[in-house]
XYZ file of C-alpha atoms in Angstrom:
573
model
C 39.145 35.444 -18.683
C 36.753 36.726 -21.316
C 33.584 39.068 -20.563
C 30.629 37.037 -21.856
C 28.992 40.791 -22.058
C 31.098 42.517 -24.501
C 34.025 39.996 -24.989
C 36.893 41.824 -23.351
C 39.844 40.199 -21.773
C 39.677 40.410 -17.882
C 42.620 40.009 -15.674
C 42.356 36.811 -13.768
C 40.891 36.807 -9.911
C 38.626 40.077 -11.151
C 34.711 39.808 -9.882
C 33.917 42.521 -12.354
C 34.605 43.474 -16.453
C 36.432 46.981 -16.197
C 34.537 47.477 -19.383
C 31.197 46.997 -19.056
C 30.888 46.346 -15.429
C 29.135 42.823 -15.633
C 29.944 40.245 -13.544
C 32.524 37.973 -14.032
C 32.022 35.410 -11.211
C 28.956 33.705 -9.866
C 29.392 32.412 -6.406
C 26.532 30.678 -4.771
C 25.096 31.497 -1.542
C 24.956 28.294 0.136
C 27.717 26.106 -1.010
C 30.152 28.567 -2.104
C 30.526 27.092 -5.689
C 32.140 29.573 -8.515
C 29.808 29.457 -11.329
C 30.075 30.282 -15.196
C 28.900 34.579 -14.845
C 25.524 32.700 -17.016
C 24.606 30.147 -14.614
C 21.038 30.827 -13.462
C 21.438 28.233 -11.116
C 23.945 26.544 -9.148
C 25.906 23.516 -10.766
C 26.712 21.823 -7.713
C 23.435 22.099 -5.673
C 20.772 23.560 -7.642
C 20.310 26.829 -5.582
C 18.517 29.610 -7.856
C 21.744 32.111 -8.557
C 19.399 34.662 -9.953
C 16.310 35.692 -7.864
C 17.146 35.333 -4.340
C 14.455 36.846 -1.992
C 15.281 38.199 1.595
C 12.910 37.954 4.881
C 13.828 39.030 8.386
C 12.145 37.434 11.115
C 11.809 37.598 14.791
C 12.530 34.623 17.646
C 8.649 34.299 16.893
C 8.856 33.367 13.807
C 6.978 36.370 12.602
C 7.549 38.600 9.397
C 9.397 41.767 10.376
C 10.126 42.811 6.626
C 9.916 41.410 3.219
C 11.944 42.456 -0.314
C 10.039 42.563 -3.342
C 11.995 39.358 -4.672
C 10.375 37.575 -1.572
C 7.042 38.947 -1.879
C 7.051 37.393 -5.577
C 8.103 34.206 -4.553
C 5.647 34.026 -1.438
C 3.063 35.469 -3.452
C 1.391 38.516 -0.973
C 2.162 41.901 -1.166
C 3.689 44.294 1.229
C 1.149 45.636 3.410
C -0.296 42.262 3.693
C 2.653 40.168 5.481
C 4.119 42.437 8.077
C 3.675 40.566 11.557
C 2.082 37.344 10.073
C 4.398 34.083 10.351
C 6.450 32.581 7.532
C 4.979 29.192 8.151
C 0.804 30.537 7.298
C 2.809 30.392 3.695
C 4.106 26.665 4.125
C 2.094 23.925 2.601
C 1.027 21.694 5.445
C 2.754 18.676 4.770
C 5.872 20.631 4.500
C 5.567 22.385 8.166
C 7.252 19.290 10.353
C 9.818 20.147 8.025
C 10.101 24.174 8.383
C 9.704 23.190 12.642
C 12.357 20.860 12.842
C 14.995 23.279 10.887
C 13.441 25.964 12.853
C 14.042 24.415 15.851
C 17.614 23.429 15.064
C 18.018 26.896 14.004
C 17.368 28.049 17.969
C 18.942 24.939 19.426
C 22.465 25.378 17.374
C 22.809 28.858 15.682
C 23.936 26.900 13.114
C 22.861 27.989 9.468
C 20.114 25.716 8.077
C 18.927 25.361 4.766
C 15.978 23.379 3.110
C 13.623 22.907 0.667
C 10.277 23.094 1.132
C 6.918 23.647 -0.644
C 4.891 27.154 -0.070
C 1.154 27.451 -0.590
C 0.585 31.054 -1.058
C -3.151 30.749 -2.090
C -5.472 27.896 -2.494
C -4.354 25.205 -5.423
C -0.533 27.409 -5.509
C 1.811 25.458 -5.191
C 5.959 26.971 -5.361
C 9.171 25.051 -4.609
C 11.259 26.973 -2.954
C 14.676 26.698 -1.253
C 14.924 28.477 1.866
C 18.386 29.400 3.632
C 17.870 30.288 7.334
C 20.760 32.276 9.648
C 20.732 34.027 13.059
C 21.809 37.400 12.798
C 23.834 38.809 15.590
C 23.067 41.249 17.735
C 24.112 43.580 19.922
C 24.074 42.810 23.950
C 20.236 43.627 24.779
C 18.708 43.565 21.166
C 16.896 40.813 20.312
C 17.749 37.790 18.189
C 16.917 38.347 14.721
C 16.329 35.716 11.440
C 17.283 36.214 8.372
C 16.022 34.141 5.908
C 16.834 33.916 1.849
C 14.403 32.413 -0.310
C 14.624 31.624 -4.110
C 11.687 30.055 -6.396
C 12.905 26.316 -7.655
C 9.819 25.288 -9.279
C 11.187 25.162 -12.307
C 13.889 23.308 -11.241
C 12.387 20.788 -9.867
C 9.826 19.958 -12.748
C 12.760 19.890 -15.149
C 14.195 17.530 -12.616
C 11.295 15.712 -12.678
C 11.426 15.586 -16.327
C 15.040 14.645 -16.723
C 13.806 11.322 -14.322
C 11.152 10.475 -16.346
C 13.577 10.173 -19.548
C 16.337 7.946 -17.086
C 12.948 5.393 -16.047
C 12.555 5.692 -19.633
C 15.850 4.619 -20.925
C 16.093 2.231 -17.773
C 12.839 0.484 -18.780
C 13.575 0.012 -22.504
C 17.187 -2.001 -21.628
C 15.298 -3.479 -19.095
C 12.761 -5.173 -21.439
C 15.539 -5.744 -23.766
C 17.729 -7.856 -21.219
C 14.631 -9.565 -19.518
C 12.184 -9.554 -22.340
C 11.666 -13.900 -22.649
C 8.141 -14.482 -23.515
C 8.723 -17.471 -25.703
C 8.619 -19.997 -22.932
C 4.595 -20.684 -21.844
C 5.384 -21.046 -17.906
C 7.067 -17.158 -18.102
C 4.526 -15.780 -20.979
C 2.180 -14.415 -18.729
C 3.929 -12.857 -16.003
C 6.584 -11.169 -18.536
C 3.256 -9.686 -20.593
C 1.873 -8.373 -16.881
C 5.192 -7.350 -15.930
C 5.243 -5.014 -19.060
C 2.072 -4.258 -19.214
C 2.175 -2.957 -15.492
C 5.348 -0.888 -15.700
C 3.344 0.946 -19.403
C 0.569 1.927 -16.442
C 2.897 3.077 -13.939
C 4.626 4.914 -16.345
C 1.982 6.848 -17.721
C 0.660 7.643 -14.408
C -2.401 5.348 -15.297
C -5.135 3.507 -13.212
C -5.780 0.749 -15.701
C -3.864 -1.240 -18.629
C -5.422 -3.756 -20.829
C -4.526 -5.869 -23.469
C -7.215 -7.178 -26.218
C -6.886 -9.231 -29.124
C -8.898 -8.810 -31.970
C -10.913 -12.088 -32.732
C -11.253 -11.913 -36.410
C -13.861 -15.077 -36.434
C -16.139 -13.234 -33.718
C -15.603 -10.142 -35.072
C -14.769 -8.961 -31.416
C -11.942 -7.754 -29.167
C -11.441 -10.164 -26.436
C -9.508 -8.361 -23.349
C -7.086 -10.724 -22.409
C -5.038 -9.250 -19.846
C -5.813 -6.401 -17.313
C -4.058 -4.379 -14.893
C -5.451 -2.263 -11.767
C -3.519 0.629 -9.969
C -4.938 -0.523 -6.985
C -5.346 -3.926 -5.648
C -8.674 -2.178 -3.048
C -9.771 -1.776 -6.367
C -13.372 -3.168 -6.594
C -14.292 -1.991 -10.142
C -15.683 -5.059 -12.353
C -13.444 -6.501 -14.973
C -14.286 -5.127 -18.638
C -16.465 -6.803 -20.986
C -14.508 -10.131 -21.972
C -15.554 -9.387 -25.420
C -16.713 -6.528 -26.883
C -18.782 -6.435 -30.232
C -16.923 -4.593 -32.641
C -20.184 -3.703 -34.456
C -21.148 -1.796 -31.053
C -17.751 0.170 -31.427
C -17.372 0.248 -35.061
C -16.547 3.764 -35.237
C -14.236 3.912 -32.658
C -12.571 0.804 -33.986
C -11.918 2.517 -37.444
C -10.487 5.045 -35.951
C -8.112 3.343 -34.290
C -7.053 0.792 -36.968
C -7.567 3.941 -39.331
C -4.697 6.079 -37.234
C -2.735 3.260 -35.950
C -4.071 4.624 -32.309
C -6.728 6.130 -29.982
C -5.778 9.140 -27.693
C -8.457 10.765 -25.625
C -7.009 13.555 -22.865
C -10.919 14.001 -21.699
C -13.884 11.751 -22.561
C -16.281 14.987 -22.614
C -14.693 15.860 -25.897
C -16.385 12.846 -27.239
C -20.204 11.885 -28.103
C -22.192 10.462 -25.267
C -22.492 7.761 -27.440
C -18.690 7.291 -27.906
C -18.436 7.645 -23.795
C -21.569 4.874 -23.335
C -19.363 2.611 -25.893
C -16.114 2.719 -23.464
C -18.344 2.439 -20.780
C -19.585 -0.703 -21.606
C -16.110 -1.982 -22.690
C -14.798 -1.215 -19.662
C -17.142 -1.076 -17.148
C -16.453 1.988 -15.743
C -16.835 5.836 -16.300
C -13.687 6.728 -17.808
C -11.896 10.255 -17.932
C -9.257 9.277 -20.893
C -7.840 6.608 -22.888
C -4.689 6.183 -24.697
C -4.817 2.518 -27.160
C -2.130 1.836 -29.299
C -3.066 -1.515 -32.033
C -0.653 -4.218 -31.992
C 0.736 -5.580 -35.177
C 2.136 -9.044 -36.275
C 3.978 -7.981 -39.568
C 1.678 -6.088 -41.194
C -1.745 -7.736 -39.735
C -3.345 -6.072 -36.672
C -4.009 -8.731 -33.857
C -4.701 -6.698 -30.800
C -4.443 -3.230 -28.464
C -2.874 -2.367 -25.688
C -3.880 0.562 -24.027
C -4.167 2.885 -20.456
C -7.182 4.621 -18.962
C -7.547 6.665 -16.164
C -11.145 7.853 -14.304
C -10.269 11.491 -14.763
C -8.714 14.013 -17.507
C -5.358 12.952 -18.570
C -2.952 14.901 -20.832
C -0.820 11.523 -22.195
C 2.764 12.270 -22.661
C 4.698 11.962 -25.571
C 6.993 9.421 -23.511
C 3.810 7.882 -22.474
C 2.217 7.440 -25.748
C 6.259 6.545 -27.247
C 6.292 3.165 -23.931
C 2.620 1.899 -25.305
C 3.827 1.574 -28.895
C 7.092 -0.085 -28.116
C 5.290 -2.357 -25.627
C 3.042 -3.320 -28.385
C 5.317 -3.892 -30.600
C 8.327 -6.155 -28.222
C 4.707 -8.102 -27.052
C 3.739 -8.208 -31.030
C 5.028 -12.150 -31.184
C 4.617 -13.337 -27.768
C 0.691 -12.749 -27.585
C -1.251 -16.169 -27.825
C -3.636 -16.267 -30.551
C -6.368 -17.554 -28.071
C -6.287 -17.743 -24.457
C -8.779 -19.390 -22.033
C -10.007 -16.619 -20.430
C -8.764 -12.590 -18.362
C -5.731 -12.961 -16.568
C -5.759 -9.690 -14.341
C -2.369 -8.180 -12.491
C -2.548 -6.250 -9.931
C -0.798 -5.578 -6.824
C -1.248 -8.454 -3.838
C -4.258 -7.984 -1.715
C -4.909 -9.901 1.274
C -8.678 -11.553 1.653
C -11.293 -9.460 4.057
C -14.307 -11.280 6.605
C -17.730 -10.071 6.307
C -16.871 -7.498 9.040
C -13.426 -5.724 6.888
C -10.775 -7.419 8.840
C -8.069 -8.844 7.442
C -8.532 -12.484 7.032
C -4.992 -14.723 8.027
C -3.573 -16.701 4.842
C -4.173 -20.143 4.890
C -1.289 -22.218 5.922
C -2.271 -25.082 3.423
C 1.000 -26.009 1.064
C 0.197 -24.404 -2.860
C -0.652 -26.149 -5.376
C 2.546 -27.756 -6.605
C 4.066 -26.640 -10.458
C 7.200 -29.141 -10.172
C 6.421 -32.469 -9.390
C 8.702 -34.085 -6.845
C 9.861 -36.812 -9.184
C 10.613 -34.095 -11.960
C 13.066 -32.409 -10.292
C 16.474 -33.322 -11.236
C 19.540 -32.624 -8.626
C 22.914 -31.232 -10.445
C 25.650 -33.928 -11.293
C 28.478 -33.560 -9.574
C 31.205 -32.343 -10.496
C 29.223 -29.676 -12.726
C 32.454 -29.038 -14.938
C 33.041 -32.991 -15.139
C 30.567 -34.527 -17.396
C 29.397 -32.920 -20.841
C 25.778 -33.246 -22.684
C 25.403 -36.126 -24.034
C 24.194 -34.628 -27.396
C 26.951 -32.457 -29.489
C 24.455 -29.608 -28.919
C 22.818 -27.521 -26.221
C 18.825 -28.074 -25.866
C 16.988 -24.876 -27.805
C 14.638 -23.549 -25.791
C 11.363 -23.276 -28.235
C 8.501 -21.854 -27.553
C 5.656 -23.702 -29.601
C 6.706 -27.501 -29.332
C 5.009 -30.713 -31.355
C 2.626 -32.552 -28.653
C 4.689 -35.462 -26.870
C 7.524 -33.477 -27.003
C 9.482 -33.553 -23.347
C 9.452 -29.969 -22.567
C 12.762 -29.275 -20.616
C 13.185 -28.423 -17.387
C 15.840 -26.891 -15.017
C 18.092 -29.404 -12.637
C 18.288 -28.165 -8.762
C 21.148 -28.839 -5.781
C 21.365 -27.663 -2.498
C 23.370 -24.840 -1.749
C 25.964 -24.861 1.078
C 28.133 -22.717 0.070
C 28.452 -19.895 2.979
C 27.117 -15.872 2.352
C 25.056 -15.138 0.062
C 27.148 -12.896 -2.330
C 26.239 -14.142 -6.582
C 22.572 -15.387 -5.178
C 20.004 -13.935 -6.669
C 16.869 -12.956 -4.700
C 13.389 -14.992 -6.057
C 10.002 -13.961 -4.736
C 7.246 -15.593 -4.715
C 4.071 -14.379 -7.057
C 0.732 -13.828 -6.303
C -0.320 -17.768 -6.311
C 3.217 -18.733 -4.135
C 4.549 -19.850 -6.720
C 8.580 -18.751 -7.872
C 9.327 -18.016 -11.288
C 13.060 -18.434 -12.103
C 14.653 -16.983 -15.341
C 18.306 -18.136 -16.282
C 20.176 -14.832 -16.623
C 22.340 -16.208 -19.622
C 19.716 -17.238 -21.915
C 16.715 -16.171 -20.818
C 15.345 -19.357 -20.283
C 12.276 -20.187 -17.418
C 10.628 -22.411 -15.065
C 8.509 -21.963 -12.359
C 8.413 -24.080 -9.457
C 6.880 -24.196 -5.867
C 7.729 -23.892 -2.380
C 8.278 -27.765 -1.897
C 11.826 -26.968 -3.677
C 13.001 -25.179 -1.071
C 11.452 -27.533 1.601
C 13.437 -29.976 0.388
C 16.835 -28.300 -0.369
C 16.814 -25.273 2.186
C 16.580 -21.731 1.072
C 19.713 -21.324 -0.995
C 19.846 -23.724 -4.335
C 22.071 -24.003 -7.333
C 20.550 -23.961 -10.420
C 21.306 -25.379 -13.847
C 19.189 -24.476 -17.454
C 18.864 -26.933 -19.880
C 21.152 -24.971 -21.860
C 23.772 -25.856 -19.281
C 24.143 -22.442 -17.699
C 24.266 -22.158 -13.792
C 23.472 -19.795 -11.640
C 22.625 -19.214 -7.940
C 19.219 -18.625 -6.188
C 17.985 -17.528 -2.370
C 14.161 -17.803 -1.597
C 12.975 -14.477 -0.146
C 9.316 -15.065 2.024
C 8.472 -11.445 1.476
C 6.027 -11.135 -1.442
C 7.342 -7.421 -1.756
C 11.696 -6.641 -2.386
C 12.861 -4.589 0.388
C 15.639 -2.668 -0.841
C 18.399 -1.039 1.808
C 18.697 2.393 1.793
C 20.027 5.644 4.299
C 17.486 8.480 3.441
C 17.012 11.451 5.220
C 13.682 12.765 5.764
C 10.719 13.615 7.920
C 7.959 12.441 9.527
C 4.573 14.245 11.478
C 2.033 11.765 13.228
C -0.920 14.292 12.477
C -1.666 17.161 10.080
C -5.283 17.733 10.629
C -5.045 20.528 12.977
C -5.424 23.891 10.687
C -1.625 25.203 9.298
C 0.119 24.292 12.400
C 1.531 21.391 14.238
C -0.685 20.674 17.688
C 1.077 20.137 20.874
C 0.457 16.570 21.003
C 1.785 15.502 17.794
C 4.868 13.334 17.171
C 7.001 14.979 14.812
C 10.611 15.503 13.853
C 13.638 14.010 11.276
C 14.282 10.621 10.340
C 16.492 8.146 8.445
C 14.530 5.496 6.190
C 16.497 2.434 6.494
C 15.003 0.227 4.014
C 11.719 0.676 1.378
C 9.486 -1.191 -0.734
C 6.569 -0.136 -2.740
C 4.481 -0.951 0.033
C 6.207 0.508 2.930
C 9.107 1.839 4.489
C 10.786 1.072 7.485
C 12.980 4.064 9.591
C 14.223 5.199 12.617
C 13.889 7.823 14.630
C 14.389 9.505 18.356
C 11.007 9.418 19.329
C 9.512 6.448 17.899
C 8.308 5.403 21.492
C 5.595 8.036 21.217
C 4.363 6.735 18.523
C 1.792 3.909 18.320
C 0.682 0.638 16.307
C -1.891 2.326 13.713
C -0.923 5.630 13.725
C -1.471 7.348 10.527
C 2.150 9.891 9.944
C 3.156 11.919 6.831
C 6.694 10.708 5.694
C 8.818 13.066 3.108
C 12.253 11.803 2.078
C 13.911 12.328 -1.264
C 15.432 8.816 -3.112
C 19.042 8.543 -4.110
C 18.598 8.992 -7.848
C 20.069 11.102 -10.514
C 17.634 13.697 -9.892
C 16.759 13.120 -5.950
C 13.410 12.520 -6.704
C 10.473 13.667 -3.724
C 8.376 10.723 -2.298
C 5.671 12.484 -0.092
C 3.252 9.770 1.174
C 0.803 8.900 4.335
C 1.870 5.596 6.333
C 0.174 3.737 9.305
C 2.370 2.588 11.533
C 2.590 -1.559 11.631
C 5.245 -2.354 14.030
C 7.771 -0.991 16.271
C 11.207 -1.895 17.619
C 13.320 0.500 19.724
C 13.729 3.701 17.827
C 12.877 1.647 14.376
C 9.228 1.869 12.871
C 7.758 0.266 10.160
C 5.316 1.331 8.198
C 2.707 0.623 5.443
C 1.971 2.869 2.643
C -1.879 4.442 2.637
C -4.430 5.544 0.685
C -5.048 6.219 -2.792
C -1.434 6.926 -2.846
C -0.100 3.534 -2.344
C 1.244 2.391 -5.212
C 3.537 4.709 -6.540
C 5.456 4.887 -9.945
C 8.194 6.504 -8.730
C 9.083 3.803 -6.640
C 8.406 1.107 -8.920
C 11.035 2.849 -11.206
C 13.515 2.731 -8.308
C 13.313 -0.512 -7.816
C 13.717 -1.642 -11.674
């Protein structure tokens, strides 16, 4: 072994150089891993190898003394914590989590550790992975904690970085395998699908697409997307003068793009323009002009209500987007198409009004839809060649359409799950070429929930009708759960609280289980923390009311402002 110090050659199984006296092994605390003598952190779980704080606390829970190492981390000094509890420094979402290892701490003796999220002054936020142990003690002393905290907050915003480059890669091959815009019945959906997942991204409230109308001398906003589907913000203006905007406009065919991090940098006449192109006060803007060759046809852009620094990876998505979208944009359209995420109708009084049971409108006319031949393998096309799917066609051209059988095979193992969109309807896309149709619930009426399916290019595949408007994905996550945080920095004596196991999640809720679910209620409001199964574990923190329970399963919906969350949309790509 070599001494990374002063290069000497160490005997093997040495800790130390005889040398210089550095250290030749790095053996972490809580896993027992044997790292590199460099290694700042842990390679196998993360822990911080360098700065490791130590507190000792009574059965209480109170602060008996503190090392200088923990005093950084915690962020008080000396004099100040003596006799105070450790959890007046825990952020209060994180204290259901500091209780319940506490409490197992008692319960077992058994060493707990945790990560958890200190607030040692107002708008201070520190990640910080705490190991907790009871000490032992002689007969008549009293049980004493010790506890060794290290700072990982900037580990986890480098892991938080590191997952915004895998969405990133993960996004680009995903518009590159699914990116089919050249049929009309898939055109808009793929543009809102990609249009959606630029806002998400870039941590957006609002994504809009408008094409410049050369004749009107305008930009027409043809497509917009909400954060939000409570949203109740008017659409922007359909079309927007360019001679109201002009020098905004140069600007941004002038530098190929507009990027505003706060809207008070600009003239109130700049922020009164925006205003009334978007009908709303907003904070920043990031547009990027869409080119056909060399001729600029539209923008696509992002906008938030408050101050936004745009990332580079943010400002890299909206230039791609523009440019994949460059030659599937119609050169008119009838009017704004705007995507957003479901939201059920309210009465006059805020209640949720029930969906109407009336069938949709139908897309596939009963007559049009053609059952498979049978045998599949048997008979070939009649022409020597495959239909092309095109996307512009001459008028009286038969536009082709994909043939349908039932499906009795048993499982469902090769079906592919297809949801229905926001007007019922199902959008199918071959996974071979790409090709689409969309059809409506009457298909499945008529040949039960499972169908095969074959292109007009001759390529089958396999389909299952889902009824959920929302994919449910199955999942074993550990986490936590409180029902109520309101009560100052400490849990009250009525609250439900304690670990959990998510069992299956959406973007719109989550569904676990739990030991005490039957003390919860229909409508409670709880505070769920879990990490996801990622490369990089990634933190969901989020408030839920509670919409059904079963046993020791609950189901929740996500709430607030907070709803829609890119993480999880990123999960689920």
């Amino acid at each position: 072994m070599t001494c990374p110090k002063c290069g000497s050659d160490t005997a093997q199984g040495l800790n130390y150089c005889g040398g210089c006296g550095a250290q030749l092994k790095n053996a972490c605390s809580g896993c027992g891993t044997i790292n590199p003598p460099f290694f700042k952190y842990c390679g196998q779980c993360g822990r911080n190898l360098v700065d490791v704080g130590s507190v000792l606390l009574n059965r209480a829970g109170l602060i008996l003394t503190a090392d200088a190492t923990a005093l950084r981390v915690i962020g008080q000094e000396a004099g100040t914590v003596k006799g105070k509890p450790f959890s007046l420094y825990v952020k209060v979402d994180d204290l259901v989590i500091f209780y319940s290892h506490w409490n197992e701490l008692m319960r077992s003796s058994q060493r707990q550790s945790v990560e958890i999220e200190l607030q040692p002054s107002p708008g201070t936020t520190i990640h910080a992975q705490v190991d907790m142990s009871l000490l032992r003690v002689k007969a008549g002393q009293r049980p004493r904690i010790h506890m060794a905290i290290s700072d990982m907050t900037d580990l986890r915003l480098a892991m938080q970085d590191a997952q915004a480059m895998q969405d990133l890669i993960n996004l680009i091959f995903t518009w590159v395998d699914d990116f089919h815009p050249s049929q009309a019945a898939g055109r808009e959906k793929t543009i809102g699908s990609v249009l959606e997942k630029v806002g998400l991204f870039a941590a957006a409230q609002y994504g809009f697409i408008s094409r410049i109308d050369v004749k009107e001398k305008s930009l027409v906003t043809d497509f917009m997307w909400r954060f939000s589907p409570d949203e109740e913000a008017p659409p922007p203006t359909p079309s927007m003068p360019i001679a109201l905007m002009a020098r905004i406009f140069d600007k941004l065919i002038r530098d190929r793009q507009f990027l505003v991090n706060d809207t008070k940098t600009l003239s109130s006449l700049e922020r009164k323009i925006l205003r009334e192109w978007h009908q709303v006060d907003l904070g920043a803007i990031m547009c990027h002009v869409i080119y056909r060759r060399k001729t600029p046809i539209g923008v696509i852009g992002v906008a938030t209500t408050r101050p936004m620094h745009w990332s580079d990876y943010a400002v890299s998505l909206a230039k791609l987007a523009g440019s994949l979208m460059a030659e599937a944009l119609p050169y008119s359209r009838p009017g704004l198409t705007v995507i957003q995420p479901r939201k059920k109708p309210k009465g006059p009084d805020g209640s949720v009004v029930p969906e109407s049971t009336e069938p949709p409108l139908e897309t596939i006319d009963i007559a049009d839809i053609e059952i498979i031949e049978e045998p599949p393998e048997a008979t070939p096309p009649a022409s020597g060649k495959s239909p092309q799917k095109t996307g512009g066609r001459s008028e009286g051209t038969v536009t082709p359409r994909m043939k349908f059988a039932s499906d009795k095979q048993p499982g469902d193992k090769g079906r592919k799950p297809v949801f229905p969109g926001e007007d019922g309807k199902y959008l199918m896309t071959c996974p071979q070429c790409g090709f689409q149709d969309t059809v409506s619930v009457r298909l499945f009426e008529m040949m039960g929930s499972a169908v095969r399916v074959q292109c007009p290019n001759n390529h089958r595949f396999r389909i299952i009708r889902e009824l959920r408007t929302i994919y449910r994905k199955q999942v074993r996550l550990e986490g936590y759960f409180a029902q109520a945080l309101q009560n100052g920095n400490k849990l009250a004596s009525g609250d439900v609280w304690g670990p959990m196991v998510v069992q299956n999640l959406s973007k719109a809720g989550v569904k676990f289980i739990c030991g005490n679910a039957n003390q919860l209620r229909i409508g409670d409001r709880l505070q769920v923390r879990f990490n996801l199964d990622n490369a990089n574990l990634t933190l969901i923190k989020k408030a839920v009311i509670v919409k059904s329970i079963h046993a020791d399963t609950v189901g929740c919906q996500f709430d607030g402002t907070d709803r829609y969350d890119a993480a999880l949309g990123f999960y689920f790509l």
